[in-house]
Tab-separated table of C-alpha atoms and ligand atoms in Angstrom:
chain	number	residue	atom	x	y	z
F	29	MET	CA	-9.864	-163.210	-84.807
F	30	VAL	CA	-7.888	-160.864	-82.599
F	31	ARG	CA	-9.939	-158.114	-80.984
F	32	ARG	CA	-8.689	-155.140	-79.017
F	33	PRO	CA	-8.153	-155.925	-75.322
F	34	GLY	CA	-11.038	-153.696	-74.239
F	35	LYS	CA	-13.498	-155.718	-76.317
F	36	TYR	CA	-13.166	-158.758	-74.073
F	37	THR	CA	-15.835	-159.189	-71.410
F	38	SER	CA	-14.709	-162.605	-70.234
F	39	ILE	CA	-11.855	-164.962	-70.794
F	40	ASN	CA	-12.063	-168.209	-72.682
F	41	VAL	CA	-9.798	-171.203	-72.570
F	42	ARG	CA	-8.405	-173.222	-75.460
F	43	THR	CA	-6.004	-176.096	-75.522
F	44	SER	CA	-2.956	-175.811	-77.717
F	45	ARG	CA	-0.399	-178.219	-79.174
F	46	PHE	CA	2.463	-175.727	-78.815
F	47	LEU	CA	1.806	-173.231	-76.019
F	48	PRO	CA	2.599	-172.607	-73.284
F	49	PRO	CA	6.179	-173.916	-73.136
F	50	LYS	CA	7.072	-176.643	-70.659
F	51	GLY	CA	7.077	-175.430	-67.061
F	52	TYR	CA	4.097	-173.086	-67.524
F	53	PHE	CA	0.501	-174.161	-67.063
F	54	ALA	CA	-1.293	-171.365	-68.897
F	55	ILE	CA	-0.520	-168.348	-71.013
F	56	THR	CA	-2.601	-165.375	-72.081
F	57	PHE	CA	-2.442	-165.139	-75.816
F	58	PHE	CA	-4.300	-162.188	-77.314
F	59	GLY	CA	-7.192	-162.455	-74.889
F	60	ARG	CA	-7.411	-166.230	-74.778
F	61	VAL	CA	-5.996	-168.553	-72.204
F	62	LEU	CA	-4.036	-171.358	-73.768
F	63	ILE	CA	-3.410	-174.565	-71.902
F	64	HIS	CA	-1.170	-177.194	-73.396
F	65	ARG	CA	-2.897	-180.406	-74.484
F	66	ARG	CA	-0.754	-182.397	-72.098
F	67	ASN	CA	-2.532	-180.563	-69.234
F	68	ALA	CA	-6.078	-180.707	-70.656
F	69	GLY	CA	-7.182	-183.458	-68.261
F	70	LEU	CA	-5.743	-181.647	-65.291
F	71	TRP	CA	-7.518	-178.442	-66.328
F	72	GLU	CA	-10.864	-180.287	-66.637
F	73	LYS	CA	-10.542	-181.259	-62.989
F	74	GLN	CA	-9.253	-177.873	-61.876
F	75	LYS	CA	-11.445	-175.391	-63.720
F	76	ALA	CA	-14.412	-175.482	-61.348
F	77	THR	CA	-12.228	-175.145	-58.248
F	78	ARG	CA	-11.041	-171.971	-56.541
F	79	SER	CA	-7.529	-172.499	-57.900
F	80	GLY	CA	-9.008	-172.717	-61.415
F	81	ARG	CA	-10.841	-169.427	-60.912
F	82	ILE	CA	-7.668	-167.829	-59.573
F	83	LEU	CA	-5.760	-169.001	-62.629
F	84	LEU	CA	-8.365	-167.490	-64.958
F	85	HIS	CA	-8.373	-164.300	-62.921
F	86	HIS	CA	-4.584	-164.045	-63.183
F	87	GLU	CA	-4.917	-164.212	-66.957
F	88	TRP	CA	-7.834	-161.769	-66.882
F	89	ILE	CA	-5.578	-159.243	-65.099
F	90	HIS	CA	-3.219	-159.498	-68.090
F	91	VAL	CA	-6.132	-158.653	-70.406
F	92	LYS	CA	-6.928	-155.575	-68.292
F	93	GLN	CA	-3.234	-154.624	-68.283
F	94	ALA	CA	-3.364	-154.725	-72.079
F	95	VAL	CA	-6.297	-152.282	-71.879
F	96	SER	CA	-4.000	-149.987	-69.868
F	97	THR	CA	-1.305	-150.097	-72.577
F	98	HIS	CA	-3.238	-148.057	-75.146
F	99	ASN	CA	-5.779	-150.867	-75.464
F	100	SER	CA	-3.266	-152.607	-77.708
F	101	TRP	CA	-1.942	-156.166	-77.623
F	102	PHE	CA	1.119	-154.993	-79.532
F	103	CYS	CA	2.003	-152.384	-76.889
F	104	PHE	CA	1.329	-154.872	-74.101
F	105	TYR	CA	3.538	-157.638	-75.517
F	106	LEU	CA	6.272	-155.199	-76.508
F	107	ARG	CA	6.406	-153.867	-72.943
F	108	TYR	CA	6.155	-157.369	-71.526
F	109	ILE	CA	9.224	-158.445	-73.496
F	110	TYR	CA	11.034	-155.209	-72.636
F	111	PHE	CA	10.415	-155.726	-68.871
F	112	TYR	CA	11.497	-159.348	-69.140
F	113	LEU	CA	14.777	-158.487	-70.856
F	114	LYS	CA	15.393	-155.553	-68.506
F	115	ASN	CA	15.476	-158.116	-65.659
F	116	LYS	CA	18.584	-159.619	-67.312
F	117	PRO	CA	17.450	-163.256	-67.569
F	118	LEU	CA	20.944	-164.395	-68.597
F	119	ARG	CA	22.459	-162.926	-65.465
F	120	HIS	CA	19.642	-163.398	-62.889
F	121	GLY	CA	17.869	-166.441	-64.348
F	122	THR	CA	14.653	-166.818	-66.330
F	123	GLN	CA	12.548	-167.455	-63.218
F	124	PHE	CA	13.519	-164.086	-61.780
F	125	ALA	CA	12.996	-162.357	-65.122
F	126	TYR	CA	9.462	-163.788	-65.225
F	127	TYR	CA	8.351	-163.211	-61.613
F	128	ALA	CA	9.927	-159.737	-61.420
F	129	ASN	CA	8.155	-158.584	-64.569
F	130	PRO	CA	5.869	-155.744	-63.362
F	131	PHE	CA	2.916	-157.285	-65.233
F	132	GLU	CA	3.433	-160.583	-63.400
F	133	MET	CA	4.081	-158.841	-60.071
F	134	GLU	CA	0.688	-157.130	-60.277
F	135	ALA	CA	-1.090	-160.281	-61.470
F	136	TYR	CA	0.383	-162.467	-58.710
F	137	ALA	CA	-0.221	-159.821	-56.034
F	138	HIS	CA	-3.940	-159.563	-56.899
F	139	GLU	CA	-4.928	-162.896	-58.438
F	140	ASN	CA	-6.645	-164.037	-55.216
F	141	ASP	CA	-8.871	-160.951	-55.087
F	142	LEU	CA	-11.390	-162.037	-57.712
F	143	ASP	CA	-12.920	-158.547	-57.890
F	144	TYR	CA	-9.624	-156.896	-58.819
F	145	ALA	CA	-9.688	-155.224	-62.245
F	146	ARG	CA	-13.093	-156.683	-62.991
F	147	THR	CA	-14.056	-153.659	-65.038
F	148	GLU	CA	-11.213	-151.141	-64.727
F	149	PRO	CA	-7.916	-151.361	-66.611
F	150	ALA	CA	-5.180	-152.856	-64.400
F	151	GLU	CA	-2.598	-150.155	-63.746
F	152	GLY	CA	-0.752	-151.518	-60.698
F	153	TRP	CA	2.170	-152.668	-62.856
F	154	ARG	CA	3.201	-149.024	-63.258
F	155	GLU	CA	4.253	-148.889	-59.588
F	156	TYR	CA	6.226	-152.141	-59.858
F	157	ALA	CA	7.924	-150.792	-62.977
F	158	LYS	CA	9.481	-148.039	-60.850
F	159	LEU	CA	11.527	-150.580	-58.881
F	160	THR	CA	15.095	-151.087	-60.027
F	161	VAL	CA	16.250	-154.509	-61.133
F	162	GLU	CA	18.591	-154.590	-58.115
F	163	GLU	CA	15.702	-153.830	-55.699
F	164	LYS	CA	13.633	-156.587	-57.243
F	165	TYR	CA	16.533	-159.024	-57.249
F	166	SER	CA	17.201	-158.571	-53.551
F	167	ARG	CA	13.447	-159.087	-52.869
F	168	PHE	CA	13.566	-162.193	-55.036
F	169	LEU	CA	16.509	-163.583	-53.082
F	170	GLU	CA	14.544	-162.986	-49.867
F	171	ASN	CA	11.549	-164.835	-51.392
F	172	ILE	CA	9.346	-161.738	-51.271
F	173	ILE	CA	8.562	-161.958	-54.980
G	215	ZN	ZN1	0.963	-163.986	-65.631
């Protein structure tokens, strides 16, 4: 059952046969973290470690971002796709389009601070969204994002 983003108090992890696509370890899917079955063993070893907690926190930031988009998964995913396409993946590459997505920029910038967005909606993406694609692309080429 899909609940509104604000209804989640913690994140839970499921394994999936289909998601995420190759090259990604985890994906937030309507408030759940999905890890592909091929990585289930790796996740079992990782989940109790700091890097496991950081991964879950990264996904938790996405849940709190969805709270900030009218508490709606639909609005969150629509904006996510819009930001991705605005980064011109065909011209700049899919890696850039992903890392320069304002939702990902906020999540990567704060994933190590495990208290970030613990209770509040995550709104930092709004500042990243003000950057132009060209500004982000030059940062990307300099390895800043
Ligand atoms: Zn992310």
